[in-house]
Amino acid sequence: MSEIQNRTLGGRHMAQPKAAGELNAVELETQLLKRWAEEKAFRASIDARRNGAPFIFLEGPPTANGKPGIHHVVARTFKDLVCRWKSMEGFLVERKGGWDTHGLPVEIEVQKRLDLMSNEAIEAFGMAEFNQACRESVWTYEAAWREMTERMAYWVDLDNPYVTLDNTYVESAWWALKQMFDKGLLYRGHKVLPFCPQTGTSYSSHEVALGYKEVEEPSVYVKFKLTDGDASILAWTTTPWTLPGNVGLAVGPDVTYVRCRVKEAAGEHWEGAGGAEVGEEVILAKDLMKEVLRHHVDIVEEFPGADLVGRSYEPLFPGAVPKGDSTTAWTVLAADWVTTTDGTGVVHTAVMYGEDDYNLGMEAGLPAHHTVDMDGAFVAGTHPELDGRYVKACDETIIALLAAPKGTNGKGPQSGLLYREKAYAHDYPHCWRTDHPLLYYAMDSWFVRMTAVKENLLKFNDQVEWAPDWVGEGRFGEWLRNVKDWAISRERYWGTPLPVWRSESGEMKCVGSINELQEEVAKAVAAGFQNPECPDDVDLHRPVVDGFTLVSSTGEAMHREPFVMDCWFDSGCAPFAQWHHPFENEDVFNASFPVDYICEGVDQTRGWFYTLLAVSTTVFDQPAYKRCLSLGLILDAEGKKMSKSRGNIVDPWDHFNREGADATRWYMVTAGAPWNPMKFDPNGVRETYAKMFLTLWNVYKFHADYAALDGFDPEASVVATDERPALDRWVLSRLATVANTYHEGFVNWQFHKACRDLEDFVVNDLSNWYVRRSRRRLWDEADSNDKRSCQHTLHEVLLTVCRLVAPVAPFMVDEIHRNLTGESVHTAAWPAGVPGTLDGATADAWDEVAARKTATLPPSDEDLEATMALVRELAEAGRRIRIEGNRRQRLPCAQGWVVAGPDLDEFHDLLAEELNVEAIHVENDLDRFQRIELAPNFRALAPKARAAVNDVAQAIRNAADPEALLQSIHDGGAEVLGVMVEPGDVEVKRVERVGFAAQTVQVSGTDDAALHVSLVLDMNDSPALLSKGMARDITRRVQAQRKSLDLDLEATIDLEIWMVNGPNMEEADEAWVASETRCAACVFHGDGSTPPDGAECFEVDGTTIHFTVS
RNA sequence: GCGCGGGUGGCUUAGUCGGUUAGAGCACCCGGCUGAUAACCGGGAGGUCGCAGGUUCAAGUCCUGCCUCGCGCACCA
C-alpha cells in the first residue's frame, strides 16, 4: 500500500474490504446522503483541510421564487466539482450559500398573485404590505432548491447563507454606494432610458438585452413643410407615437440631399395610405430616392445637408410641445451620426424619446417637454384624438390623421402630410418580465459613472483567467469596451433603497450605514424635523427608510430619492456584503477578496460577471474574481432552448430517481466542453450509468467479494510493485498515466476530456482487460503471491479511481472507498498531489516540485503500456483470423507465431490463452510470413515531385517488386518517373504474406517497419485439439446451465454427457471438464446410449451434445 | 446589421502542423465470447465533413462568400 498511503492528510489504518452487494444506485445514494448528514461530512471535508491554503469560491445567488431545473444542476455540478477537487488538493474551500431576494422578478410574481398590476394599485394596497408579501414570496421554492442541492450533493453551506434582503447585506450595499458617491461616481441624471410603462420602471442595458423581440410595426414617411417655400422635408420613423413630440429634424451636414418635384401621379400599385400631388416638392438624401420615392420625379436641386441647417418647418402637432424660449425648435439641425442606411437621411427628432434626440436637443436648445406620461399615455393637450391613450395603441390614429386628405374639414394641420407607410420588421426591446414593448423615455435616474473607470475595467478583466478565454477577451471585453454609465435606480418598491437624501435646492447626502442614518436622523430631529424612531435594527427597506427626513447644511428638509437599486447591484456586492464588510468580519473579507473562482451560465456575462467587476472596480479599485468558468446554455435533446413556455424543461428528479445523481453529474460533465451549449439527452444519462457506474461497481464487487472471502488485508503481505506480474504493473502504469492527464485536464478546464479518458480507462483497461484477465487469479483458493499481487493492485487502482472520480460524482466512489478503507473519499488526498498543504502555498502559486512529491500514484512505464497495447491488438487480430478462417474460438490451435515486434516473452502465456493457442513462437525470419509494402511519404516527396507527386506515389505503391525498389532506394536512390526517391521519401510497411492465416497490426504511434507485427495461426486440427475444444464447449454450456439454475458458486454437481458423432475425448480433457464445472461425478456416455428427455442439447461443428446437470 | 461559437452517418461526438482509407460511442444487422455487468469481442451497413468558390501536388482542417443554429451586441431614425 505504500504508494497509495495518504501521506499528507495523515496515515490511516485501512479496514478490510467488505463484500459488495448488488447495485441499486438510487438506494446507495440516498443512504449515503443520510450518512453524510449524520457525520456532517461536508463540514468534515472542510475541517480536514483547516490548515490548507484557502481557495475562495463565491456562489452566485439564485432567486428561490422559481423551481430549480436541470440547468441549475449543471451549473452546480461545475461549481461543486472544482470546489471538491481543490479541497482534495488540500486547499481550504469554504462554500457559503447565497440567495438573491430583491428585484423585479419577485415583485412581478407578487403583483400577479395579488392582482396589483400598476404602481397605483401597489400603493393603494400599501407598500409595507406589498414588500412583506415580496419578502415571503422569495422563499416559495427554497425547500425545492434545498432538496435539489442536497440530492445532487452540491456541497454548499445553506444553513448560513448570505441573503440580499438582510439588513447586514443592505448596509454593506449602502456602504458601497457611499464609496461611489464620495468618489463622484454616483450621479443623478436625466437621460433617455428604456422604460416599461407597466412596471413603471426604466431598465439598464443588461436588462434590456434580455428582451429583444422581432416585431413588425408600421413605419411612416412624413412630410415636414418648410416655412419658407413649398417644399417638404421627408423624414422616416418606426415610432409614429413620437411624432407629436417632434421638435427638430436632423440631417448629415456632409450628406447630399436633393429637392425633387413629383412629375406624375403614382401608379396603382401604391400600398397603404399617403401620397403626393403632381408638382409637390420633397427633400431627402439623394442615395435614398430609389428606396423611398414611389413617384417619378425631377431633381430640381442638389446640395449638402449643411445648406438645410437652420431652416424652419411647420410643427406637425402645433401646441403639443410649447416652444418656450427655444430659438431652434422646428428647425433643421446638423448631426454627424445621421447616415443614409435607412429612412430618408433625415432623422425626426423627438427630444424626450430617443437618446440621440435628447443629446441633440440639449445641445441645440430644443424644448424638453413630455407628450407622454409615465403610464405610457399621451398627456392632455397633445391632440384631441390622442390625449390619455396608450401611445402604442395610437399608431393607427396618428397615421390616419396624417393621411387625411389635405385641408379636410375637422382634421388637424397634420392632414396630408403622410407620404408613405410601410410595415417594418425589426428587433425591438421588450420588458423581460411583462413582454410589453419598452418606450425610450427621458427620465430622472441615478447612474454609476462606469465610463470613468473603463480603463480599469479592461485592465482588471485582463487579469481574470476566463474559461473559455474567448468569453473574456471577446464577448465580455467587447461589452466593457462599449461600457455605458450604469442606470442603477429603479422606480420600484422591493429592493435595496437608494440611500441618498436630497433637498429641494439640490443638496444631496448619501448615507453609508445604519449608524450614520441614526446620526442624521438625530440631527434632523434636533433641527426640528419630525422623524420616527431609528433603532439599531431599523428595517432598511421601503417604506421605512422613506419615512426619515434629514436636514441639509442650510437647514432644508431632505427626502430620500424614491428609488430602489437594480437588483444586479445587490449580487454584485456579494464578495463583501456576504461578510457584512466593512462592519464585521474584516479579516475574513481581507483574506477572501478577490475570490479565486466563480462559475455561472454564460448569460451572466452581462449580469453577475459584469456587476461583480463593476462594483469591485468602482469601490475597491480591484477585480472581484480571478477565475471565471462561463458555462454554455443547456438545450433539450432537440437543441432547443429549455424554457417554461416551451415546456421542454427536464426535471432533474427524473434522473436522480432513476440513474442517480452520480450518473447525471458524470453525464453532464462528459457530454461536451463546459462552455459549449449542451444538448441534454436523457438517454445519455442512462448510458453513462450503464457504462461508467455499473462497470465500476462490478469491478469493485469482483474485488471486494474475493477480498472478503479471502480475508484480504490491504496492509498485510504487500507485494512490492516491481515484483508483481506484468499485468499488474501494466494496469498501475495506465492508472498513473490516466491520472496525470486527468489532472492536467482539470487544470485546463477540460473536464469533459479528463472524464472521458478516465471512463475509458475504467471500462476498457480496468474492467474489460485487467479484471477479465485476472478473474482466474482470484479463483485460486490457496494463498499465492500472484493472487495477493492482484488483490493489492485492484485495491490500489480502485482507491485512486475513486479519488479521481469523487469531485465529479461523489456518491458511489465514497461507498467504495469507505468499504475498502473505512474512510470517506471526501477527506482523501488528490492522487496527483496536494499543493494546498504545502508551506507558503496559495490558490495561485505553489512549489510544483514539492507538489509532485505529494502525489500518490504508482510508477508509469511507457514501454510496458505500449507492449500491452500490442498484445491486446494481437489478441483481437487472432479473433479476426479465426472469423476469416471459420474456426471457432474454443477450438485450440496447435501453435501461433508472432512475427517481428518487441519482446513479448512476458505475455506469451496470456496471449496463448487469449488466442487459445497451445504454443506461441517468436518468428525471427520476418520474410517467412511477411512481405513489405511501400507507401509514399508525401511530406518529403511533395517538394521534389511537385505536381507529379500523385503519379510517383501511385508508382511507389504499385511497384511490382517493392523489395527491389526499396533496395535501390537505399543504394543511393531510385528514380521513379523522373523523381529521385530517397529513403526518407517512403514509408515501409510490413504486412502478412497471402496464403497464411495471419493478420498484421501496427504498434500505435510508430511507423517503424520493425513495429508492424504479424500474428500467424496454425489452423490444422488434430484429435487432441478437437478433444480439447470439445471440452471447452461442454464446459461453457454446463457453466451457463449452472448459472441459469442459479447454483451457488461453491455448489457441486453431477454431470452426464452424451455425444453423437463427437471427437474422441482424452481423459485429461474429461477431467478438466469435471473440475471446471465442480463435478462430484462426471460421466461421458459413448455413442450407444440415449440421453433422457429434457436433457440440455447443443451442436458444435456437426457434433450433437446432450447433457444433464443435477 | 455587427461580434462570438457551432454545423462531421439516424443520434451524441473525436479529429494535432493541411498528407491521401474521417475515428469512436449509442441504435441497427451478422457472427463470436462469457460463472462477465443494462457487459465484452470481431465483422457489416450507414458520411457529397452545411453550401459554393478559391489556395495547394494534397482541404473536415487554410482563405472568401453564402446558408443555418445558438449566444451576445445594437438608439439604429
PDB file of C-alpha atoms in Angstrom, chain A residues 684-890:
ATOM      1  CA  GLY A 684     -27.177   9.745 -22.335  1.00  0.00           C
ATOM      2  CA  VAL A 685     -27.658   9.602 -18.583  1.00  0.00           C
ATOM      3  CA  ARG A 686     -28.804   6.011 -18.842  1.00  0.00           C
ATOM      4  CA  GLU A 687     -25.806   5.193 -20.974  1.00  0.00           C
ATOM      5  CA  THR A 688     -23.425   6.800 -18.505  1.00  0.00           C
ATOM      6  CA  TYR A 689     -24.971   4.771 -15.753  1.00  0.00           C
ATOM      7  CA  ALA A 690     -24.695   1.516 -17.659  1.00  0.00           C
ATOM      8  CA  LYS A 691     -21.161   2.077 -18.817  1.00  0.00           C
ATOM      9  CA  MET A 692     -19.299   4.003 -16.192  1.00  0.00           C
ATOM     10  CA  PHE A 693     -21.019   3.289 -12.933  1.00  0.00           C
ATOM     11  CA  LEU A 694     -22.248  -0.224 -13.409  1.00  0.00           C
ATOM     12  CA  THR A 695     -18.836  -1.212 -14.661  1.00  0.00           C
ATOM     13  CA  LEU A 696     -17.049   0.483 -11.815  1.00  0.00           C
ATOM     14  CA  TRP A 697     -19.357  -1.160  -9.347  1.00  0.00           C
ATOM     15  CA  ASN A 698     -18.766  -4.579 -10.802  1.00  0.00           C
ATOM     16  CA  VAL A 699     -15.011  -4.159 -10.753  1.00  0.00           C
ATOM     17  CA  TYR A 700     -15.326  -3.204  -7.137  1.00  0.00           C
ATOM     18  CA  LYS A 701     -17.681  -6.079  -6.458  1.00  0.00           C
ATOM     19  CA  PHE A 702     -15.319  -8.546  -8.059  1.00  0.00           C
ATOM     20  CA  HIS A 703     -12.503  -7.338  -5.848  1.00  0.00           C
ATOM     21  CA  ALA A 704     -14.498  -6.911  -2.681  1.00  0.00           C
ATOM     22  CA  ASP A 705     -16.234 -10.277  -2.844  1.00  0.00           C
ATOM     23  CA  TYR A 706     -12.994 -12.200  -3.153  1.00  0.00           C
ATOM     24  CA  ALA A 707     -11.238  -9.907  -0.713  1.00  0.00           C
ATOM     25  CA  ALA A 708     -13.902 -10.613   1.856  1.00  0.00           C
ATOM     26  CA  LEU A 709     -13.831 -14.345   1.073  1.00  0.00           C
ATOM     27  CA  ASP A 710     -10.070 -14.480   1.436  1.00  0.00           C
ATOM     28  CA  GLY A 711      -9.839 -12.122   4.369  1.00  0.00           C
ATOM     29  CA  PHE A 712      -7.619  -9.857   2.309  1.00  0.00           C
ATOM     30  CA  ASP A 713      -5.797  -7.291   4.380  1.00  0.00           C
ATOM     31  CA  PRO A 714      -4.537  -4.343   2.360  1.00  0.00           C
ATOM     32  CA  GLU A 715      -1.776  -3.704   4.859  1.00  0.00           C
ATOM     33  CA  ALA A 716      -0.543  -7.253   5.100  1.00  0.00           C
ATOM     34  CA  SER A 717       1.695  -9.277   2.827  1.00  0.00           C
ATOM     35  CA  VAL A 718       2.112  -6.463   0.382  1.00  0.00           C
ATOM     36  CA  VAL A 719       3.861  -7.451  -2.804  1.00  0.00           C
ATOM     37  CA  ALA A 720       6.201  -4.712  -3.983  1.00  0.00           C
ATOM     38  CA  THR A 721       5.021  -3.175  -7.198  1.00  0.00           C
ATOM     39  CA  ASP A 722       8.081  -4.122  -9.193  1.00  0.00           C
ATOM     40  CA  GLU A 723       7.683  -7.726  -8.132  1.00  0.00           C
ATOM     41  CA  ARG A 724       4.153  -8.010  -9.395  1.00  0.00           C
ATOM     42  CA  PRO A 725       3.235  -9.688 -12.668  1.00  0.00           C
ATOM     43  CA  ALA A 726       3.386  -7.571 -15.794  1.00  0.00           C
ATOM     44  CA  LEU A 727      -0.404  -7.344 -15.983  1.00  0.00           C
ATOM     45  CA  ASP A 728      -0.480  -5.662 -12.586  1.00  0.00           C
ATOM     46  CA  ARG A 729       2.388  -3.351 -13.377  1.00  0.00           C
ATOM     47  CA  TRP A 730       0.622  -2.509 -16.603  1.00  0.00           C
ATOM     48  CA  VAL A 731      -2.684  -1.503 -15.067  1.00  0.00           C
ATOM     49  CA  LEU A 732      -0.880   0.536 -12.419  1.00  0.00           C
ATOM     50  CA  SER A 733       1.107   2.298 -15.089  1.00  0.00           C
ATOM     51  CA  ARG A 734      -2.038   3.000 -17.079  1.00  0.00           C
ATOM     52  CA  LEU A 735      -3.622   4.327 -13.921  1.00  0.00           C
ATOM     53  CA  ALA A 736      -0.731   6.714 -13.358  1.00  0.00           C
ATOM     54  CA  THR A 737      -0.786   7.917 -16.945  1.00  0.00           C
ATOM     55  CA  VAL A 738      -4.527   8.435 -16.949  1.00  0.00           C
ATOM     56  CA  ALA A 739      -4.490  10.140 -13.553  1.00  0.00           C
ATOM     57  CA  ASN A 740      -1.886  12.594 -14.749  1.00  0.00           C
ATOM     58  CA  THR A 741      -3.746  13.529 -17.917  1.00  0.00           C
ATOM     59  CA  TYR A 742      -6.940  13.675 -15.874  1.00  0.00           C
ATOM     60  CA  HIS A 743      -5.328  16.143 -13.544  1.00  0.00           C
ATOM     61  CA  GLU A 744      -3.965  18.165 -16.456  1.00  0.00           C
ATOM     62  CA  GLY A 745      -7.458  18.225 -17.896  1.00  0.00           C
ATOM     63  CA  PHE A 746      -8.812  19.667 -14.664  1.00  0.00           C
ATOM     64  CA  VAL A 747      -6.134  22.336 -14.598  1.00  0.00           C
ATOM     65  CA  ASN A 748      -7.025  23.357 -18.162  1.00  0.00           C
ATOM     66  CA  TRP A 749     -10.779  23.321 -17.567  1.00  0.00           C
ATOM     67  CA  GLN A 750     -11.046  20.323 -19.906  1.00  0.00           C
ATOM     68  CA  PHE A 751     -13.207  18.374 -17.512  1.00  0.00           C
ATOM     69  CA  HIS A 752     -15.007  16.656 -20.348  1.00  0.00           C
ATOM     70  CA  LYS A 753     -11.826  15.238 -21.844  1.00  0.00           C
ATOM     71  CA  ALA A 754     -10.469  14.241 -18.462  1.00  0.00           C
ATOM     72  CA  CYS A 755     -13.596  12.335 -17.560  1.00  0.00           C
ATOM     73  CA  ARG A 756     -13.973  10.667 -20.928  1.00  0.00           C
ATOM     74  CA  ASP A 757     -10.412   9.386 -20.593  1.00  0.00           C
ATOM     75  CA  LEU A 758     -10.959   8.106 -17.121  1.00  0.00           C
ATOM     76  CA  GLU A 759     -14.200   6.417 -18.146  1.00  0.00           C
ATOM     77  CA  ASP A 760     -12.346   4.762 -20.969  1.00  0.00           C
ATOM     78  CA  PHE A 761      -9.739   3.543 -18.514  1.00  0.00           C
ATOM     79  CA  VAL A 762     -12.338   2.099 -16.154  1.00  0.00           C
ATOM     80  CA  VAL A 763     -14.390   0.397 -18.817  1.00  0.00           C
ATOM     81  CA  ASN A 764     -11.683  -0.688 -21.176  1.00  0.00           C
ATOM     82  CA  ASP A 765      -8.422  -1.100 -19.364  1.00  0.00           C
ATOM     83  CA  LEU A 766      -9.594  -1.928 -15.907  1.00  0.00           C
ATOM     84  CA  SER A 767     -12.763  -3.912 -16.463  1.00  0.00           C
ATOM     85  CA  ASN A 768     -12.513  -5.345 -19.927  1.00  0.00           C
ATOM     86  CA  TRP A 769      -8.895  -6.236 -19.777  1.00  0.00           C
ATOM     87  CA  TYR A 770      -7.377  -6.238 -16.331  1.00  0.00           C
ATOM     88  CA  VAL A 771     -10.299  -7.791 -14.493  1.00  0.00           C
ATOM     89  CA  ARG A 772     -11.181 -10.133 -17.300  1.00  0.00           C
ATOM     90  CA  ARG A 773      -7.582 -11.346 -17.472  1.00  0.00           C
ATOM     91  CA  SER A 774      -7.329 -11.564 -13.702  1.00  0.00           C
ATOM     92  CA  ARG A 775     -10.502 -13.417 -12.907  1.00  0.00           C
ATOM     93  CA  ARG A 776      -8.842 -16.793 -12.671  1.00  0.00           C
ATOM     94  CA  ARG A 777      -6.119 -15.465 -10.445  1.00  0.00           C
ATOM     95  CA  LEU A 778      -8.616 -14.808  -7.701  1.00  0.00           C
ATOM     96  CA  TRP A 779     -10.472 -18.089  -8.103  1.00  0.00           C
ATOM     97  CA  ASP A 780      -7.419 -19.777  -6.707  1.00  0.00           C
ATOM     98  CA  GLU A 781      -8.403 -20.694  -3.183  1.00  0.00           C
ATOM     99  CA  ALA A 782      -4.860 -21.105  -1.973  1.00  0.00           C
ATOM    100  CA  ASP A 783      -2.871 -18.072  -0.975  1.00  0.00           C
ATOM    101  CA  SER A 784      -0.302 -17.123  -3.542  1.00  0.00           C
ATOM    102  CA  ASN A 785       1.886 -14.204  -4.417  1.00  0.00           C
ATOM    103  CA  ASP A 786       0.061 -13.889  -7.684  1.00  0.00           C
ATOM    104  CA  LYS A 787      -3.330 -13.661  -6.059  1.00  0.00           C
ATOM    105  CA  ARG A 788      -2.123 -11.207  -3.489  1.00  0.00           C
ATOM    106  CA  SER A 789      -0.497  -9.077  -6.178  1.00  0.00           C
ATOM    107  CA  CYS A 790      -3.770  -8.950  -7.972  1.00  0.00           C
ATOM    108  CA  GLN A 791      -5.686  -8.027  -4.864  1.00  0.00           C
ATOM    109  CA  HIS A 792      -3.313  -5.278  -3.874  1.00  0.00           C
ATOM    110  CA  THR A 793      -3.309  -3.976  -7.388  1.00  0.00           C
ATOM    111  CA  LEU A 794      -7.084  -3.909  -7.620  1.00  0.00           C
ATOM    112  CA  HIS A 795      -7.265  -2.295  -4.251  1.00  0.00           C
ATOM    113  CA  GLU A 796      -4.852   0.456  -5.188  1.00  0.00           C
ATOM    114  CA  VAL A 797      -6.362   1.092  -8.579  1.00  0.00           C
ATOM    115  CA  LEU A 798      -9.862   1.277  -7.167  1.00  0.00           C
ATOM    116  CA  LEU A 799      -8.859   3.704  -4.470  1.00  0.00           C
ATOM    117  CA  THR A 800      -7.171   6.018  -6.908  1.00  0.00           C
ATOM    118  CA  VAL A 801     -10.055   5.834  -9.354  1.00  0.00           C
ATOM    119  CA  CYS A 802     -12.446   6.644  -6.527  1.00  0.00           C
ATOM    120  CA  ARG A 803     -10.442   9.706  -5.584  1.00  0.00           C
ATOM    121  CA  LEU A 804     -10.280  10.908  -9.153  1.00  0.00           C
ATOM    122  CA  VAL A 805     -13.990  10.457  -9.703  1.00  0.00           C
ATOM    123  CA  ALA A 806     -15.018  11.891  -6.341  1.00  0.00           C
ATOM    124  CA  PRO A 807     -15.201  15.591  -7.287  1.00  0.00           C
ATOM    125  CA  VAL A 808     -17.421  14.858 -10.254  1.00  0.00           C
ATOM    126  CA  ALA A 809     -19.598  12.044  -8.960  1.00  0.00           C
ATOM    127  CA  PRO A 810     -19.326  11.860  -5.189  1.00  0.00           C
ATOM    128  CA  PHE A 811     -21.608   9.003  -4.202  1.00  0.00           C
ATOM    129  CA  MET A 812     -20.642   5.545  -5.412  1.00  0.00           C
ATOM    130  CA  VAL A 813     -16.957   6.194  -5.062  1.00  0.00           C
ATOM    131  CA  ASP A 814     -17.474   7.199  -1.463  1.00  0.00           C
ATOM    132  CA  GLU A 815     -19.280   3.944  -0.810  1.00  0.00           C
ATOM    133  CA  ILE A 816     -16.475   2.005  -2.436  1.00  0.00           C
ATOM    134  CA  HIS A 817     -13.753   3.991  -0.732  1.00  0.00           C
ATOM    135  CA  ARG A 818     -15.396   3.558   2.645  1.00  0.00           C
ATOM    136  CA  ASN A 819     -15.861  -0.142   2.138  1.00  0.00           C
ATOM    137  CA  LEU A 820     -12.256  -0.574   1.141  1.00  0.00           C
ATOM    138  CA  THR A 821     -10.663   1.693   3.714  1.00  0.00           C
ATOM    139  CA  GLY A 822     -13.233   2.668   6.290  1.00  0.00           C
ATOM    140  CA  GLU A 823     -12.658   6.297   5.360  1.00  0.00           C
ATOM    141  CA  SER A 824     -14.634   8.710   3.225  1.00  0.00           C
ATOM    142  CA  VAL A 825     -13.174   9.545  -0.141  1.00  0.00           C
ATOM    143  CA  HIS A 826     -14.030  13.161   0.537  1.00  0.00           C
ATOM    144  CA  THR A 827     -11.318  13.551   3.093  1.00  0.00           C
ATOM    145  CA  ALA A 828      -8.803  11.691   0.945  1.00  0.00           C
ATOM    146  CA  ALA A 829      -5.931  13.239  -0.934  1.00  0.00           C
ATOM    147  CA  TRP A 830      -5.934  14.091  -4.620  1.00  0.00           C
ATOM    148  CA  PRO A 831      -3.808  11.418  -6.285  1.00  0.00           C
ATOM    149  CA  ALA A 832      -1.880  13.916  -8.387  1.00  0.00           C
ATOM    150  CA  GLY A 833      -0.736  15.779  -5.297  1.00  0.00           C
ATOM    151  CA  VAL A 834      -1.870  18.097  -2.516  1.00  0.00           C
ATOM    152  CA  PRO A 835      -0.364  21.527  -3.208  1.00  0.00           C
ATOM    153  CA  GLY A 836      -2.766  23.183  -0.788  1.00  0.00           C
ATOM    154  CA  THR A 837      -0.919  21.639   2.145  1.00  0.00           C
ATOM    155  CA  LEU A 838       2.492  22.994   1.197  1.00  0.00           C
ATOM    156  CA  ASP A 839       4.066  25.742   3.234  1.00  0.00           C
ATOM    157  CA  GLY A 840       3.569  29.103   1.608  1.00  0.00           C
ATOM    158  CA  ALA A 841       1.196  27.760  -0.998  1.00  0.00           C
ATOM    159  CA  THR A 842      -1.628  29.983  -2.205  1.00  0.00           C
ATOM    160  CA  ALA A 843      -4.516  29.269  -4.501  1.00  0.00           C
ATOM    161  CA  ASP A 844      -2.454  30.767  -7.320  1.00  0.00           C
ATOM    162  CA  ALA A 845       1.051  29.533  -6.705  1.00  0.00           C
ATOM    163  CA  TRP A 846       2.947  26.718  -5.085  1.00  0.00           C
ATOM    164  CA  ASP A 847       6.178  24.831  -5.385  1.00  0.00           C
ATOM    165  CA  GLU A 848       5.471  22.488  -8.264  1.00  0.00           C
ATOM    166  CA  VAL A 849       8.333  20.126  -7.449  1.00  0.00           C
ATOM    167  CA  ALA A 850       7.201  19.768  -3.875  1.00  0.00           C
ATOM    168  CA  ALA A 851       3.640  19.256  -5.081  1.00  0.00           C
ATOM    169  CA  ARG A 852       4.684  16.400  -7.364  1.00  0.00           C
ATOM    170  CA  LYS A 853       6.219  14.676  -4.393  1.00  0.00           C
ATOM    171  CA  THR A 854       2.869  14.568  -2.642  1.00  0.00           C
ATOM    172  CA  ALA A 855       1.296  12.622  -5.489  1.00  0.00           C
ATOM    173  CA  THR A 856       0.214   9.102  -4.620  1.00  0.00           C
ATOM    174  CA  LEU A 857       0.496   7.486  -7.997  1.00  0.00           C
ATOM    175  CA  PRO A 858       2.321   4.305  -8.960  1.00  0.00           C
ATOM    176  CA  PRO A 859       5.204   4.457 -11.413  1.00  0.00           C
ATOM    177  CA  SER A 860       4.484   4.950 -15.068  1.00  0.00           C
ATOM    178  CA  ASP A 861       6.082   2.668 -17.634  1.00  0.00           C
ATOM    179  CA  GLU A 862       5.508   3.767 -21.200  1.00  0.00           C
ATOM    180  CA  ASP A 863       7.168   0.737 -22.742  1.00  0.00           C
ATOM    181  CA  LEU A 864       5.022  -1.620 -20.768  1.00  0.00           C
ATOM    182  CA  GLU A 865       1.896   0.247 -21.813  1.00  0.00           C
ATOM    183  CA  ALA A 866       2.925   0.137 -25.455  1.00  0.00           C
ATOM    184  CA  THR A 867       3.707  -3.547 -25.235  1.00  0.00           C
ATOM    185  CA  MET A 868       0.369  -4.348 -23.673  1.00  0.00           C
ATOM    186  CA  ALA A 869      -1.381  -2.303 -26.314  1.00  0.00           C
ATOM    187  CA  LEU A 870       0.304  -4.538 -28.861  1.00  0.00           C
ATOM    188  CA  VAL A 871      -0.684  -7.688 -27.002  1.00  0.00           C
ATOM    189  CA  ARG A 872      -4.280  -6.580 -26.979  1.00  0.00           C
ATOM    190  CA  GLU A 873      -4.176  -5.821 -30.640  1.00  0.00           C
ATOM    191  CA  LEU A 874      -2.741  -9.240 -31.326  1.00  0.00           C
ATOM    192  CA  ALA A 875      -5.491 -10.859 -29.313  1.00  0.00           C
ATOM    193  CA  GLU A 876      -8.023  -9.018 -31.458  1.00  0.00           C
ATOM    194  CA  ALA A 877      -6.118  -9.968 -34.576  1.00  0.00           C
ATOM    195  CA  GLY A 878      -6.431 -13.606 -33.503  1.00  0.00           C
ATOM    196  CA  ARG A 879     -10.179 -13.296 -33.371  1.00  0.00           C
ATOM    197  CA  ARG A 880     -10.233 -11.774 -36.836  1.00  0.00           C
ATOM    198  CA  ILE A 881      -8.101 -14.623 -38.153  1.00  0.00           C
ATOM    199  CA  ARG A 882     -10.489 -17.171 -36.728  1.00  0.00           C
ATOM    200  CA  ILE A 883     -13.516 -15.478 -38.244  1.00  0.00           C
ATOM    201  CA  GLU A 884     -11.852 -15.341 -41.639  1.00  0.00           C
ATOM    202  CA  GLY A 885     -10.667 -18.913 -41.313  1.00  0.00           C
ATOM    203  CA  ASN A 886     -14.005 -20.070 -39.958  1.00  0.00           C
ATOM    204  CA  ARG A 887     -12.507 -21.591 -36.850  1.00  0.00           C
ATOM    205  CA  ARG A 888     -14.434 -21.296 -33.639  1.00  0.00           C
ATOM    206  CA  GLN A 889     -12.798 -19.594 -30.702  1.00  0.00           C
ATOM    207  CA  ARG A 890     -12.892 -22.593 -28.353  1.00  0.00           C
TER     208      ARG A 890
END
